[in-house]
Amino acid sequence: MILNQWLLAALMLLMAAGCVIAITARSLTSSVVSMGTAGLILSILFLLLGAPDIAIVQVFVEIVALIVLLSIIRRETRADMTTSGLYGILTLAIFALLLMIFFIYGNDIVRPLGVPVITMGGEYLASSSRLLSAPNAVTSIVLDFRGYDTLGEATVIFVAVAGVVVLLRRRGRKDEKKGDE
Amino acid sequence: MILYILIALMFFIGLYGMIAKKNIIKIIIGMNIVGYASNLLFVLLGYKWDGIAPILTEDMSFAYFLEKAVDPLPQALVLTSIVIDLAFVAFLAALAIRLFEKYGTFDIDKIRRLKG
Amino acid sequence: MKKKGMSEIVQSVAKMVFPFIVLYGISLILYGHITPGGGFAGGVILTGGFVLLVLAFGTDYAFRILPVNVAKALDSIGALGFLAVALLGFTGGAFFYNFLPKGHIFHLWSSGTIIISNIMIGLKVVAALFIAIAVISKARLIRTKDGFQYKQSGERKR
């Protein structure tokens, strides 16, 4: 098989480079575009890891998120680089602590790559084709075996879009001039 | 093991962007990167060597499919998570527009100083 | 010049490409239980088509293709239809029970309620995301026109 660990590591390194540029770039436009690069490489990784469903979704979600983020950036806006060094050190400390705990206690949940941790998948694969006669196991899990998840997801999307409409409405808002300050 | 370390690195980059940066757009980008890292970890946990996609085709025997296909459960969880991320990015963008209308800046330090 | 949006070339290409994007999205939704795809993927791709319309022609044209009231109705129909499919499972004894006949594998009309749920989820995703994106891009237009001019003019001077 062509796919080995080093190919995946190289793609992931590219993605990490995109993430670093996205966080540290000075102009907001280039940082958003670098985030898009990382997302598209992520979709290639999904395709290589045997998940064509989420590869398709990831490509288009990335494009739409890119357009949303680019449309709220004005052309003049530059990133204000007032990074707080204290917060950075604090983040590093907390993250190092978490990583240490993970390496101490997580040794029995993380196996080497290629040996699946969750062994529930065979049941889903077999019953998806036998009981439901649906060849695509992912769709049958999303919409039948674990329908509660999708119901909650639909609720979250509904609430998020209602939040967008309420935040950006024009009518019914309080008068801005005397309302505050 | 190197793949998990790289994922942890990406998670840390996103976390650093969320905590240490002062621009709202950078915070949204950091949140997105944390989402990438966790989605990739989920898919990687279900991967099997020489695995094929969990979709049965007509010219494939059932025993071969059961032996080779990767775990579909993490993929199903990630599928919903990605779409929720998109809706959440739209919501955060609306919040950023609202803050920019009110204060005229994306810098959260200036916004905090103006409000007191 | 009353024309809004991008240049002539982009507009004619967008007009030609848009039906194919819609066709691809609908095909992904309908064949979601046989091939890769499904309600989420098809819905997001249809949203991409409408985003193309919004970018090329402006929000008004996109609202003429899919009016905002229709989009709100489709959003509610998607959510309530999915819930109705789940509740109709009580005829078989449980929430989310697959009560329809399963059919033969690899046929289009197979696997019971999954195809109906796929259509409902696709409708819900495309309507919700279209409303969000259209509202966001419209808010930016209005902001440049009437209110908050002082911030904008101050920035333009730089």
XYZ file of C-alpha atoms in Angstrom:
455
model
C 0.000 0.000 0.000
C 1.266 3.426 -0.933
C -0.162 5.043 2.138
C 2.340 4.950 4.943
C 2.950 6.902 8.048
C 5.418 9.336 6.552
C 3.095 10.486 3.796
C 0.463 11.276 6.393
C 3.077 12.993 8.542
C 4.232 15.145 5.622
C 0.681 16.240 4.808
C 0.025 16.971 8.461
C 3.232 19.006 8.680
C 2.030 21.068 5.726
C -1.261 21.584 7.499
C 0.500 22.633 10.700
C 2.538 25.143 8.677
C -0.718 26.572 7.313
C -2.053 26.856 10.853
C 1.092 28.660 12.054
C 0.865 31.155 9.195
C -2.831 31.631 9.889
C -2.156 32.541 13.491
C 0.947 34.666 13.028
C 0.317 36.492 9.729
C 0.072 40.250 9.899
C -2.714 40.874 7.427
C -6.069 39.311 8.115
C -6.746 38.293 4.522
C -3.628 36.169 4.232
C -4.310 34.576 7.580
C -7.844 33.577 6.527
C -6.540 32.178 3.232
C -3.900 30.152 5.089
C -6.662 28.681 7.238
C -8.378 27.660 4.006
C -5.194 25.926 2.881
C -5.089 23.937 6.086
C -8.725 22.914 5.630
C -8.224 21.736 2.055
C -5.197 19.643 3.058
C -7.379 18.239 5.817
C -9.891 17.096 3.205
C -7.104 15.295 1.299
C -6.171 13.578 4.553
C -9.775 12.493 5.075
C -9.826 11.044 1.569
C -6.617 9.097 2.193
C -7.891 7.811 5.513
C -10.900 6.150 3.897
C -13.599 8.718 4.548
C -14.921 10.108 1.245
C -18.134 11.377 2.869
C -16.412 13.837 5.137
C -13.890 14.732 2.444
C -16.723 16.080 0.262
C -18.315 17.907 3.173
C -14.988 19.357 4.318
C -14.133 20.847 0.911
C -17.396 22.723 0.598
C -17.624 23.727 4.254
C -14.126 25.151 3.964
C -15.033 27.222 0.914
C -18.202 28.583 2.489
C -16.437 29.395 5.784
C -13.696 31.161 3.825
C -16.264 33.301 2.020
C -18.038 34.154 5.282
C -14.797 35.173 6.979
C -13.534 37.136 3.973
C -16.816 38.987 3.654
C -16.619 40.407 7.179
C -13.050 41.653 6.792
C -12.763 45.164 5.457
C -9.886 45.838 3.174
C -8.226 48.293 5.503
C -8.220 46.156 8.592
C -4.876 44.868 9.712
C -4.369 42.559 12.593
C -3.427 44.418 15.719
C -0.471 42.472 16.920
C -0.866 43.198 20.585
C -0.187 39.685 21.665
C 0.029 39.186 25.368
C 3.172 37.239 26.198
C 1.861 36.289 29.614
C -1.144 34.549 28.106
C 1.112 32.716 25.681
C 3.300 31.345 28.448
C 0.204 30.420 30.438
C -1.208 28.533 27.449
C 2.049 26.688 26.970
C 2.151 25.687 30.634
C -1.435 24.434 30.692
C -0.959 22.574 27.458
C 2.267 20.951 28.614
C 0.498 19.807 31.762
C -2.360 18.313 29.761
C 0.062 16.591 27.416
C 1.957 15.119 30.345
C -1.256 13.736 31.839
C -2.161 12.370 28.446
C 1.146 10.575 28.040
C 0.943 9.097 31.514
C -2.643 7.881 31.481
C -3.478 7.709 27.795
C -1.123 4.912 27.001
C -3.838 2.296 26.976
C -6.354 4.217 24.876
C -4.064 5.361 22.072
C -2.729 2.422 20.109
C -0.289 2.755 17.211
C -1.864 3.904 13.999
C -3.811 1.334 12.076
C -5.009 -0.702 15.023
C -8.494 0.616 15.717
C -9.339 1.556 19.258
C -13.084 1.272 18.965
C -14.163 -2.236 18.053
C -17.825 -1.397 17.611
C -17.478 -0.760 13.891
C -17.922 -4.315 12.672
C -21.408 -4.556 14.142
C -22.464 -1.350 12.412
C -20.963 -2.465 9.094
C -22.698 -5.820 9.165
C -26.101 -4.643 10.331
C -26.118 -1.650 7.990
C -26.020 -3.907 4.963
C -28.058 -6.795 6.326
C -30.850 -5.107 8.260
C -31.232 -1.797 6.450
C -29.889 -2.769 3.005
C -27.990 0.505 2.867
C -24.474 0.079 1.432
C -23.198 3.357 2.868
C -22.574 2.626 6.534
C -21.900 6.241 7.495
C -25.279 7.458 6.266
C -27.088 4.634 7.991
C -25.357 5.475 11.281
C -26.048 9.194 10.978
C -29.696 8.850 10.058
C -30.823 5.603 11.612
C -28.723 4.049 14.358
C -27.738 7.350 15.895
C -30.609 9.554 14.842
C -30.609 11.408 18.133
C -27.256 12.987 17.255
C -28.604 14.307 13.988
C -31.713 15.647 15.675
C -29.570 17.573 18.132
C -27.388 18.792 15.287
C -30.442 20.098 13.413
C -31.458 21.944 16.585
C -28.010 23.510 16.901
C -28.083 24.729 13.292
C -31.567 26.148 13.792
C -30.513 28.036 16.932
C -27.311 29.337 15.319
C -29.145 30.689 12.285
C -31.823 32.239 14.479
C -28.997 33.896 16.411
C -27.500 35.296 13.208
C -30.855 36.713 12.092
C -31.566 38.260 15.507
C -28.092 39.784 15.809
C -28.168 41.407 12.388
C -31.785 42.532 12.201
C -32.616 46.077 11.275
C -36.124 46.501 12.656
C -37.064 46.418 16.284
C -33.670 47.388 17.565
C -33.377 49.933 20.310
C -32.294 53.366 19.267
C -28.539 53.211 19.090
C -27.824 56.855 19.769
C -29.496 57.177 23.115
C -29.686 53.536 24.004
C -26.150 53.132 25.207
C -23.196 55.171 26.301
C 3.138 8.226 17.513
C 4.436 11.126 15.417
C 0.981 11.681 13.952
C -0.559 12.145 17.374
C 2.207 14.574 18.311
C 1.520 16.592 15.154
C -2.184 16.684 15.982
C -1.345 17.867 19.489
C 0.848 20.578 17.927
C -2.033 21.765 15.761
C -4.360 21.782 18.742
C -1.838 23.879 20.645
C -1.508 26.361 17.777
C -5.258 26.863 17.720
C -5.410 27.189 21.494
C -2.618 29.772 21.451
C -4.509 31.747 18.803
C -7.658 31.658 20.873
C -6.036 32.777 24.109
C -3.135 35.067 23.239
C -4.378 36.955 20.181
C -6.348 40.156 20.523
C -8.164 40.209 17.199
C -11.640 38.689 16.915
C -10.925 37.234 13.469
C -7.811 35.546 14.823
C -9.847 34.083 17.657
C -12.367 32.651 15.188
C -9.506 31.173 13.136
C -8.000 29.625 16.248
C -11.319 28.028 17.123
C -11.520 26.598 13.612
C -8.028 25.117 13.876
C -8.888 23.419 17.166
C -11.873 21.929 15.353
C -9.632 20.619 12.557
C -7.285 18.932 15.005
C -10.028 17.181 16.937
C -11.811 16.021 13.767
C -8.582 14.591 12.411
C -7.887 12.793 15.692
C -11.329 11.166 15.580
C -10.901 9.915 12.025
C -7.384 8.695 12.766
C -8.599 6.667 15.742
C -10.901 4.661 13.493
C -8.355 3.952 10.782
C -7.231 0.449 9.931
C -4.143 -0.458 7.899
C -4.992 -0.982 4.211
C -8.491 0.154 5.011
C -11.144 0.958 2.451
C -14.081 3.322 2.783
C -17.060 1.854 4.680
C -19.224 1.724 1.564
C -20.180 -1.607 0.054
C -19.983 -1.842 -3.730
C -21.546 -4.467 -5.933
C -18.348 -6.213 -6.995
C -17.119 -6.738 -3.458
C -17.647 -9.791 -1.333
C -19.229 -9.226 2.046
C -16.474 -10.954 4.033
C -13.790 -8.821 2.355
C -15.798 -5.697 3.141
C -16.161 -6.628 6.790
C -12.478 -7.364 7.092
C -11.116 -4.310 5.315
C -13.505 -1.429 5.925
C -12.544 1.253 8.432
C -14.662 2.103 11.423
C -17.694 4.172 10.349
C -18.685 5.432 13.799
C -16.072 8.221 14.209
C -16.792 9.340 10.659
C -20.468 9.726 11.481
C -19.636 11.804 14.548
C -17.208 14.004 12.596
C -19.752 14.540 9.811
C -22.172 16.289 12.150
C -19.351 18.151 13.875
C -18.123 19.754 10.643
C -21.526 21.174 9.716
C -22.005 22.471 13.258
C -18.626 24.203 12.931
C -19.830 26.002 9.811
C -23.013 27.243 11.504
C -20.943 28.327 14.498
C -18.528 30.264 12.305
C -21.490 32.073 10.762
C -22.787 32.935 14.231
C -19.389 34.224 15.363
C -19.117 36.265 12.173
C -22.464 37.883 12.980
C -21.210 38.688 16.465
C -18.048 40.221 15.000
C -20.074 42.380 12.592
C -22.219 43.591 15.478
C -19.177 44.476 17.586
C -17.583 46.271 14.670
C -20.738 48.319 14.109
C -20.796 49.353 17.721
C -17.108 50.004 18.436
C -15.459 50.315 15.034
C -12.663 47.890 15.777
C -11.892 44.207 16.006
C -9.431 44.617 18.881
C -10.863 43.196 22.068
C -8.580 45.291 24.252
C -9.970 48.506 22.813
C -13.516 47.190 23.106
C -12.987 46.395 26.765
C -11.444 49.782 27.438
C -14.326 51.598 25.764
C -16.941 49.795 27.775
C -15.166 50.084 31.103
C -25.239 51.723 -14.241
C -27.725 49.976 -12.024
C -26.070 46.584 -12.281
C -24.812 45.118 -9.041
C -22.325 42.389 -8.411
C -19.316 41.329 -10.391
C -18.414 41.730 -14.051
C -20.269 40.390 -17.083
C -18.042 37.346 -17.558
C -18.472 36.138 -14.011
C -22.216 36.619 -14.245
C -22.673 34.600 -17.414
C -20.405 31.813 -16.178
C -22.293 31.721 -12.885
C -25.590 31.528 -14.767
C -24.303 28.574 -16.778
C -22.714 26.700 -13.875
C -25.478 27.129 -11.305
C -27.917 24.470 -12.693
C -25.146 21.883 -12.738
C -24.228 22.608 -9.130
C -27.879 22.205 -8.152
C -28.107 18.966 -10.128
C -24.982 17.593 -8.455
C -26.272 18.495 -5.006
C -29.656 16.864 -5.632
C -27.990 13.738 -6.970
C -25.756 13.527 -3.895
C -28.788 13.862 -1.632
C -30.862 11.231 -3.444
C -28.091 8.646 -3.755
C -26.712 9.290 -0.291
C -27.385 5.791 1.018
C -25.661 4.033 -1.898
C -22.670 6.193 -2.812
C -20.612 8.696 -0.785
C -22.647 11.747 -0.010
C -25.864 12.258 1.840
C -27.944 15.060 3.227
C -25.108 17.049 4.741
C -22.831 16.927 1.696
C -25.630 17.681 -0.775
C -26.982 20.481 1.376
C -23.604 22.143 1.724
C -22.997 21.873 -2.038
C -26.376 23.480 -2.795
C -25.411 26.226 -0.356
C -22.216 26.692 -2.346
C -24.299 27.223 -5.477
C -26.386 29.884 -3.801
C -23.240 31.523 -2.417
C -22.024 31.744 -5.995
C -25.243 33.567 -6.911
C -24.887 35.932 -3.955
C -21.308 36.763 -4.904
C -21.935 37.212 -8.603
C -25.275 39.010 -8.653
C -25.773 40.444 -5.184
C -28.253 39.471 -2.535
C -31.366 40.715 -4.323
C -31.010 38.344 -7.263
C -30.414 35.400 -4.951
C -33.512 36.349 -2.995
C -35.436 36.371 -6.270
C -34.320 32.793 -6.969
C -35.034 31.588 -3.434
C -37.166 34.133 -1.512
C -36.390 34.481 2.151
C -39.870 33.423 3.241
C -39.580 30.263 1.167
C -36.180 29.615 2.717
C -37.568 30.032 6.224
C -40.439 27.677 5.349
C -37.987 25.110 3.933
C -35.912 25.332 7.093
C -38.938 24.614 9.268
C -40.151 21.886 6.908
C -36.780 20.179 7.109
C -36.612 20.231 10.897
C -40.255 19.221 11.418
C -40.112 16.567 8.707
C -37.099 14.934 10.300
C -38.847 15.012 13.662
C -41.995 13.576 12.060
C -40.016 10.682 10.561
C -38.559 10.053 14.008
C -41.973 10.206 15.677
C -43.603 7.967 13.077
C -41.195 5.320 14.279
C -43.573 4.826 17.188
C -45.828 2.883 14.815
C -43.102 0.238 14.938
C -42.542 0.632 18.638
C -39.616 3.004 19.131
C -38.325 6.477 18.404
C -36.359 6.462 15.123
C -37.636 2.998 14.243
C -37.231 2.260 10.549
C -40.812 1.381 9.723
C -40.793 1.373 5.931
C -40.008 -1.738 3.854
C -36.303 -2.041 3.256
C -36.260 -3.136 -0.390
C -33.294 -4.590 -2.213
C -29.750 -3.487 -1.622
C -28.206 -1.196 -4.292
C -31.631 0.018 -5.454
C -32.669 3.647 -5.180
C -35.888 3.013 -3.243
C -34.353 0.957 -0.485
C -33.359 1.236 3.145
C -36.654 2.577 4.452
C -36.748 5.973 6.067
C -33.136 6.870 5.341
C -33.922 8.448 1.973
C -36.693 10.632 3.440
C -34.407 11.705 6.265
C -31.684 12.520 3.749
C -34.008 14.814 1.807
C -35.195 16.538 4.991
C -31.652 17.092 6.297
C -30.566 18.421 2.915
C -33.446 20.922 2.839
C -32.691 22.011 6.377
C -28.966 22.543 5.808
C -29.344 24.465 2.543
C -32.119 26.732 3.828
C -30.430 27.526 7.142
C -26.995 28.241 5.708
C -28.433 30.269 2.821
C -30.344 32.482 5.252
C -27.250 32.978 7.424
C -24.920 33.850 4.552
C -27.397 36.118 2.797
C -28.079 37.999 6.035
C -24.348 38.404 6.722
C -23.520 39.694 3.252
C -26.558 41.985 3.226
C -25.661 43.468 6.595
C -22.325 44.567 5.218
C -24.030 46.338 2.294
C -26.438 48.219 4.503
C -23.713 49.241 6.839
C -21.741 50.888 4.074
C -24.775 52.808 2.883
C -26.601 54.493 5.719
C -25.396 54.145 9.285
C -22.006 54.353 10.928
C -20.505 56.544 8.282
C -18.105 58.211 10.634
C -16.138 55.062 11.280
C -16.019 54.268 7.618
C -15.003 57.700 6.444
C -12.366 57.827 9.127
C -10.928 54.631 7.818
C -11.108 55.661 4.220
C -8.998 58.716 4.884
C -6.028 56.588 5.848
